[in-house]
C-alpha cells in the first residue's frame, strides 16, 4: 500500500514514521513534509490546503491511501475531494470537521448528545463584552470561534487580559466564545471513529502553557506523555461511552457522520469527564507519544477507517 501523508509538522513526522514501520506499507509519500519526514518518506512540494493539487498528486503517485494530518485542509474539504476522486482518505469531510472548525457547532452537537462541557456564550459585538465577562470568571476562558490551533485560547484570572483578548478576536473579524472554567487534570483521548464505531487509542496529556511550571500563554502544545498512571481504571471506557459515542451518533443523525480521528480534549473533574474541545485530527504533540507505543500496523488501521 502506497500512503500519502498531507502536512508538514511533527505530527505528520510521527504518522510517517509509524506508517514506515507497517510491513503492509510499501511506500510513504508526504506533501509538503519537512526535513525529518524526508528520512522516512519521499517529499512533494504541494500545498496541503489545495484540494486540486492534493488530488493531482495522489492520482499521479498512485496513492492507495491519503492521510490528512492538519485541520485546515480538512475544514476546507480536501478529504471530500480525495474521496470524490475515488481514492480512500483518512480524515473527515468538511461538514464533519466543523466539530473543530466551529466551536459553536461543537457546543450544539454536545448539547444535543447530552455531553458534559463548559457553559458558553458567543459574543459578536464589542458593546456586549463587559456584561458577558461579568457573567463568567474568575477564571476567564476566552476563545476564538474559529480555527486557531490552540493558540486562540486565553485562560486567565486577570479580567483586563481576558477583555483585551476578546477585543483582539473581534478586531480580527471572528466571534468570541466565553466559557466557564473546567477544573481537573486534562486528558487527550484520540479515537478512531467511523460513523458510530469508536476505537480509542492510549490516553495522553499535553502541556499547553509556554513557560516552566505551567506559566505564560497557551500554545498548541509544548510536550506530551502517555500512558497516564494517575488516570483511574475505567476512565477510557467512561469517556468513550459518555462522550465520544454519543457525539459520533449525533453527527450521524445530523447527516455529517465522522470518519477519521476524533480527538476529545477533556477535564477529568469530580463529576466525571467534561469536554474542553474536540479536534478533527490527531493532536500535536500527543501523536508523537501515542504512536510510539502503538503495536498495531498504522497503515492497516487507518485504511480500515477510510
Ligand atoms: N495538543 C493540542 C492539539 O493538538 O490541539
Tab-separated table of C-alpha atoms and ligand atoms in Angstrom:
chain	number	residue	atom	x	y	z
A	1	UNK	CA	0.000	0.000	0.000
A	2	UNK	CA	1.334	3.439	-1.021
A	3	UNK	CA	0.354	6.042	1.586
A	4	UNK	CA	0.429	9.812	1.044
A	5	UNK	CA	0.624	11.907	4.241
A	6	UNK	CA	-0.533	15.525	3.953
A	7	UNK	CA	1.059	18.085	6.295
A	8	UNK	CA	4.413	19.378	7.479
A	9	UNK	CA	4.551	19.160	11.263
A	10	UNK	CA	5.913	16.896	13.985
A	11	UNK	CA	2.510	15.160	13.989
A	12	UNK	CA	2.946	14.217	10.329
A	13	UNK	CA	6.508	13.092	11.059
A	14	UNK	CA	5.135	10.757	13.761
A	15	UNK	CA	2.468	9.472	11.340
A	16	UNK	CA	5.016	8.905	8.559
A	17	UNK	CA	7.393	7.130	10.957
A	18	UNK	CA	4.658	4.785	12.235
A	19	UNK	CA	3.463	4.115	8.671
A	20	UNK	CA	7.011	3.278	7.592
A	21	UNK	CA	7.096	0.560	10.291
A	22	UNK	CA	3.955	-1.130	8.920
A	23	UNK	CA	5.052	-4.111	6.783
A	24	UNK	CA	1.911	-3.624	4.641
A	25	UNK	CA	3.042	-0.135	3.608
A	26	UNK	CA	5.340	-0.283	0.561
A	27	UNK	CA	5.917	3.486	0.217
A	28	UNK	CA	5.355	6.573	2.352
A	29	UNK	CA	4.956	9.844	0.441
A	30	UNK	CA	4.453	13.250	2.056
A	31	UNK	CA	3.373	16.710	0.950
A	32	UNK	CA	4.812	19.136	1.686
A	33	UNK	CA	6.589	17.283	4.520
A	34	UNK	CA	9.632	18.548	6.418
A	35	UNK	CA	13.311	17.584	6.724
A	36	UNK	CA	12.577	14.981	9.449
A	37	UNK	CA	9.854	13.363	7.352
A	38	UNK	CA	12.336	13.177	4.450
A	39	UNK	CA	14.166	10.447	6.416
A	40	UNK	CA	11.212	8.084	6.008
A	41	UNK	CA	9.220	9.415	3.032
A	42	UNK	CA	9.544	10.901	-0.434
A	43	UNK	CA	8.524	14.593	-0.327
A	44	UNK	CA	6.482	16.593	-2.829
A	45	UNK	CA	6.189	20.414	-2.675
A	46	UNK	CA	2.401	20.527	-2.759
A	47	UNK	CA	0.163	22.926	-0.838
A	48	UNK	CA	-1.729	20.854	1.778
A	49	UNK	CA	-4.733	23.185	1.619
A	50	UNK	CA	-5.181	22.944	-2.162
A	51	UNK	CA	-7.682	20.166	-2.884
A	52	UNK	CA	-6.862	20.157	-6.609
A	53	UNK	CA	-3.114	19.827	-6.006
A	54	UNK	CA	-3.526	17.066	-3.396
A	55	UNK	CA	-5.858	15.069	-5.682
A	56	UNK	CA	-3.487	15.520	-8.644
A	57	UNK	CA	-0.508	14.317	-6.578
A	58	UNK	CA	-2.384	11.326	-5.116
A	59	UNK	CA	-3.529	10.307	-8.599
A	60	UNK	CA	-0.118	10.791	-10.224
A	61	UNK	CA	1.663	8.885	-7.440
A	62	UNK	CA	-0.964	6.094	-7.430
A	63	UNK	CA	-1.580	6.531	-3.694
A	64	UNK	CA	-3.732	3.759	-2.220
A	65	UNK	CA	-4.493	5.857	0.856
A	66	UNK	CA	-4.250	9.575	1.680
A	67	UNK	CA	-3.838	10.552	5.349
A	68	UNK	CA	-4.577	14.205	6.109
A	69	UNK	CA	-2.781	15.464	9.226
A	70	UNK	CA	-3.785	19.104	9.921
A	71	UNK	CA	-7.222	20.625	10.480
A	72	UNK	CA	-7.058	23.369	7.832
A	73	UNK	CA	-7.245	21.090	4.754
A	74	UNK	CA	-9.953	19.019	6.477
A	75	UNK	CA	-12.101	22.084	7.183
A	76	UNK	CA	-11.538	23.182	3.571
A	77	UNK	CA	-12.850	19.860	2.221
A	78	UNK	CA	-9.632	18.277	0.927
A	79	UNK	CA	-10.744	14.828	2.206
A	80	UNK	CA	-14.043	15.197	0.301
A	81	UNK	CA	-12.128	15.975	-2.904
A	82	UNK	CA	-9.787	12.985	-2.478
A	83	UNK	CA	-12.713	10.618	-1.885
A	84	UNK	CA	-14.607	12.117	-4.838
A	85	UNK	CA	-11.596	11.162	-6.988
A	86	UNK	CA	-12.057	7.549	-5.856
A	87	UNK	CA	-9.031	7.413	-3.544
A	88	UNK	CA	-9.507	6.204	0.057
A	89	UNK	CA	-8.804	9.004	2.520
A	90	UNK	CA	-8.280	9.053	6.275
A	91	UNK	CA	-9.841	12.296	7.508
A	92	UNK	CA	-13.359	13.664	7.977
A	93	UNK	CA	-15.476	15.562	5.469
A	94	UNK	CA	-15.646	19.359	5.704
A	95	UNK	CA	-19.122	19.002	7.226
A	96	UNK	CA	-17.804	16.712	9.993
A	97	UNK	CA	-14.631	18.782	10.516
A	98	UNK	CA	-16.860	21.584	11.855
A	99	UNK	CA	-16.591	19.767	15.197
A	100	UNK	CA	-13.211	21.574	15.359
A	101	UNK	CA	-13.728	24.386	12.837
A	102	UNK	CA	-16.657	25.936	14.696
A	103	UNK	CA	-16.685	25.780	18.459
A	104	UNK	CA	-20.328	26.913	18.399
A	105	UNK	CA	-21.216	23.905	16.187
A	106	UNK	CA	-19.347	21.605	18.593
A	107	UNK	CA	-21.298	23.025	21.552
A	108	UNK	CA	-24.565	22.473	19.711
A	109	UNK	CA	-23.692	18.828	18.956
A	110	UNK	CA	-22.653	18.247	22.574
A	111	UNK	CA	-25.869	19.794	23.907
A	112	UNK	CA	-27.937	17.544	21.622
A	113	UNK	CA	-25.861	14.488	22.628
A	114	UNK	CA	-26.134	15.256	26.353
A	115	UNK	CA	-22.370	15.522	26.773
A	116	UNK	CA	-20.954	17.483	29.702
A	117	UNK	CA	-18.972	20.559	28.650
A	118	UNK	CA	-18.314	24.115	29.805
A	119	UNK	CA	-21.180	26.620	29.780
A	120	UNK	CA	-20.512	29.046	26.937
A	121	UNK	CA	-21.699	32.253	25.292
A	122	UNK	CA	-20.839	33.713	21.912
A	123	UNK	CA	-20.048	37.446	21.883
A	124	UNK	CA	-20.055	39.154	18.495
A	125	UNK	CA	-20.030	42.837	19.420
A	126	UNK	CA	-17.579	44.950	21.465
A	127	UNK	CA	-20.569	46.618	23.129
A	128	UNK	CA	-21.558	43.401	24.951
A	129	UNK	CA	-18.100	42.188	26.060
A	130	UNK	CA	-18.187	43.706	29.550
A	131	UNK	CA	-21.599	42.445	30.579
A	132	UNK	CA	-20.720	38.992	29.187
A	133	UNK	CA	-17.397	38.915	31.108
A	134	UNK	CA	-19.346	39.741	34.286
A	135	UNK	CA	-21.313	36.509	33.858
A	136	UNK	CA	-18.054	34.459	33.831
A	137	UNK	CA	-14.822	34.199	35.830
A	138	UNK	CA	-12.620	34.414	37.554
A	139	UNK	CA	-11.117	32.303	35.896
A	140	UNK	CA	-11.972	33.528	32.348
A	141	UNK	CA	-11.656	31.268	29.304
A	142	UNK	CA	-11.700	33.330	26.091
A	143	UNK	CA	-11.644	31.524	22.739
A	144	UNK	CA	-11.645	32.459	19.067
A	145	UNK	CA	-14.684	30.754	17.495
A	146	UNK	CA	-12.696	29.523	14.550
A	147	UNK	CA	-9.534	27.634	13.741
A	148	UNK	CA	-6.769	28.880	15.994
A	149	UNK	CA	-4.646	25.729	16.540
A	150	UNK	CA	-4.945	26.058	20.311
A	151	UNK	CA	-3.304	29.478	20.222
A	152	UNK	CA	-6.619	31.332	20.198
A	153	UNK	CA	-7.370	30.419	23.802
A	154	UNK	CA	-6.577	32.594	26.803
A	155	UNK	CA	-7.184	31.203	30.287
A	156	UNK	CA	-6.657	33.917	32.903
A	157	UNK	CA	-7.675	35.259	36.280
A	158	UNK	CA	-6.913	38.786	35.003
A	159	UNK	CA	-10.124	40.398	33.747
A	160	UNK	CA	-8.256	43.041	31.710
A	161	UNK	CA	-6.248	40.346	29.918
A	162	UNK	CA	-9.486	38.459	29.171
A	163	UNK	CA	-11.095	41.632	27.813
A	164	UNK	CA	-8.038	42.549	25.696
A	165	UNK	CA	-8.048	39.100	24.088
A	166	UNK	CA	-11.784	39.266	23.351
A	167	UNK	CA	-11.363	42.680	21.701
A	168	UNK	CA	-8.441	41.391	19.605
A	169	UNK	CA	-10.510	38.406	18.357
A	170	UNK	CA	-13.402	40.702	17.397
A	171	UNK	CA	-10.997	43.087	15.637
A	172	UNK	CA	-9.805	40.113	13.583
A	173	UNK	CA	-13.400	39.631	12.448
A	174	UNK	CA	-14.195	36.473	14.463
A	175	UNK	CA	-16.846	35.900	17.148
A	176	UNK	CA	-15.598	35.325	20.707
A	177	UNK	CA	-16.549	32.253	22.731
A	178	UNK	CA	-16.555	32.757	26.521
A	179	UNK	CA	-16.559	29.555	28.568
A	180	UNK	CA	-16.832	28.631	32.225
A	181	UNK	CA	-13.561	27.221	33.576
A	182	UNK	CA	-13.418	23.425	33.871
A	183	UNK	CA	-11.416	22.127	36.798
A	184	UNK	CA	-9.438	18.883	36.867
A	185	UNK	CA	-6.450	17.363	35.064
A	186	UNK	CA	-6.741	17.262	31.272
A	187	UNK	CA	-6.763	14.151	29.096
A	188	UNK	CA	-6.447	13.935	25.321
A	189	UNK	CA	-8.218	10.824	24.068
A	190	UNK	CA	-7.740	10.046	20.371
A	191	UNK	CA	-10.469	7.836	18.927
A	192	UNK	CA	-10.618	6.177	15.541
A	193	UNK	CA	-14.196	6.862	14.501
A	194	UNK	CA	-16.189	5.656	11.540
A	195	UNK	CA	-19.838	6.606	11.868
A	196	UNK	CA	-20.903	5.110	15.195
A	197	UNK	CA	-17.854	2.832	15.558
A	198	UNK	CA	-15.393	4.200	18.121
A	199	UNK	CA	-11.967	2.695	18.932
A	200	UNK	CA	-9.828	4.610	21.476
A	201	UNK	CA	-6.032	4.818	21.415
A	202	UNK	CA	-3.951	5.351	24.584
A	203	UNK	CA	-4.977	8.420	26.628
A	204	UNK	CA	-2.318	11.165	26.698
A	205	UNK	CA	-1.729	14.514	28.350
A	206	UNK	CA	-0.183	17.562	26.729
A	207	UNK	CA	1.113	20.759	28.283
A	208	UNK	CA	0.000	23.950	26.581
A	209	UNK	CA	1.475	26.878	28.501
A	210	UNK	CA	4.729	28.168	27.104
A	211	UNK	CA	6.654	28.611	30.380
A	212	UNK	CA	8.102	26.341	33.050
A	213	UNK	CA	5.636	25.343	35.783
A	214	UNK	CA	2.556	25.911	33.571
A	215	UNK	CA	3.028	29.668	33.201
A	216	UNK	CA	2.543	32.065	30.298
A	217	UNK	CA	0.259	31.999	27.265
A	218	UNK	CA	-1.271	28.878	25.752
A	219	UNK	CA	0.384	27.243	22.747
A	220	UNK	CA	-0.769	24.360	20.570
A	221	UNK	CA	1.185	22.101	22.975
A	222	UNK	CA	4.733	22.122	24.355
A	223	UNK	CA	5.061	18.409	25.108
A	224	UNK	CA	3.074	15.266	25.851
A	225	UNK	CA	3.234	11.861	27.521
A	226	UNK	CA	1.343	8.585	27.646
A	227	UNK	CA	0.207	6.382	29.379
A	228	UNK	CA	-1.313	8.324	32.288
A	229	UNK	CA	-0.508	6.473	35.528
A	230	UNK	CA	-2.838	8.755	37.542
A	231	UNK	CA	-5.937	8.130	35.410
A	232	UNK	CA	-8.381	5.836	37.276
A	233	UNK	CA	-9.085	2.462	35.699
A	234	UNK	CA	-12.198	2.517	33.529
A	235	UNK	CA	-11.801	6.195	32.587
A	236	UNK	CA	-11.204	5.499	28.893
A	237	UNK	CA	-14.308	3.294	28.727
A	238	UNK	CA	-16.265	6.034	30.547
A	239	UNK	CA	-15.075	8.743	28.106
A	240	UNK	CA	-15.950	6.545	25.124
A	241	UNK	CA	-19.449	5.678	26.368
A	242	UNK	CA	-20.386	9.056	27.905
A	243	UNK	CA	-18.689	11.403	25.423
A	244	UNK	CA	-17.355	10.052	22.138
A	245	UNK	CA	-20.049	7.510	21.226
A	246	UNK	CA	-22.956	9.954	21.853
A	247	UNK	CA	-21.202	12.669	19.803
A	248	UNK	CA	-20.419	10.234	16.952
A	249	UNK	CA	-24.074	9.107	16.954
A	250	UNK	CA	-25.344	12.703	16.963
A	251	UNK	CA	-23.155	13.541	13.965
A	252	UNK	CA	-24.535	10.536	12.080
A	253	UNK	CA	-28.057	11.696	12.990
A	254	UNK	CA	-27.274	15.150	11.532
A	255	UNK	CA	-26.072	13.616	8.269
A	256	UNK	CA	-22.412	14.544	8.869
A	257	UNK	CA	-21.039	11.274	10.282
A	258	UNK	CA	-17.400	11.463	11.314
A	259	UNK	CA	-14.741	9.276	9.679
A	260	UNK	CA	-11.170	9.749	10.873
A	261	UNK	CA	-9.537	10.693	14.154
A	262	UNK	CA	-11.790	12.386	16.679
A	263	UNK	CA	-9.737	13.997	19.426
A	264	UNK	CA	-11.589	14.569	22.680
A	265	UNK	CA	-9.848	17.056	24.995
A	266	UNK	CA	-11.322	16.574	28.465
A	267	UNK	CA	-11.077	17.857	32.013
A	268	UNK	CA	-11.403	14.988	34.499
A	269	UNK	CA	-13.394	16.733	37.236
A	270	UNK	CA	-15.083	15.345	40.331
A	271	UNK	CA	-18.295	14.772	38.353
A	272	UNK	CA	-16.530	12.847	35.592
A	273	UNK	CA	-15.165	13.850	32.195
A	274	UNK	CA	-16.195	17.205	30.682
A	275	UNK	CA	-15.226	18.267	27.174
A	276	UNK	CA	-12.807	21.171	26.774
A	277	UNK	CA	-12.629	20.825	22.979
A	278	UNK	CA	-12.941	18.429	20.077
A	279	UNK	CA	-10.427	18.296	17.256
A	280	UNK	CA	-10.979	16.594	13.911
A	281	UNK	CA	-7.419	15.205	13.601
A	282	UNK	CA	-4.514	13.688	15.511
A	283	UNK	CA	-3.200	16.036	18.205
A	284	UNK	CA	0.194	17.638	18.178
A	285	UNK	CA	2.358	16.860	20.155
A	286	UNK	CA	0.429	13.907	21.679
A	287	UNK	CA	0.697	11.870	18.447
A	288	UNK	CA	4.445	11.564	18.948
A	289	UNK	CA	3.908	9.796	22.294
A	290	UNK	CA	0.801	7.787	21.367
A	291	UNK	CA	2.096	6.348	18.084
A	292	UNK	CA	5.443	5.445	19.647
A	293	UNK	CA	3.542	2.889	21.748
A	294	UNK	CA	1.112	1.698	19.057
A	295	UNK	CA	1.614	-2.004	18.377
A	296	UNK	CA	-0.967	-2.344	15.585
A	297	UNK	CA	0.151	-1.631	11.997
A	298	UNK	CA	-0.899	2.001	11.480
A	299	UNK	CA	-1.462	1.804	7.711
A	300	UNK	CA	-3.849	-1.122	8.084
A	301	UNK	CA	-5.751	0.665	10.864
A	302	UNK	CA	-6.124	3.989	9.012
A	303	UNK	CA	-7.064	2.188	5.804
A	304	UNK	CA	-9.756	0.227	7.663
A	305	UNK	CA	-11.312	3.511	8.843
A	306	UNK	CA	-11.014	5.072	5.355
B	1	LIG	N1	-2.272	19.295	21.592
B	1	LIG	C1	-3.359	20.115	21.247
B	1	LIG	C2	-3.844	19.966	19.878
B	1	LIG	O1	-3.370	19.150	19.116
B	1	LIG	O2	-4.774	20.679	19.525
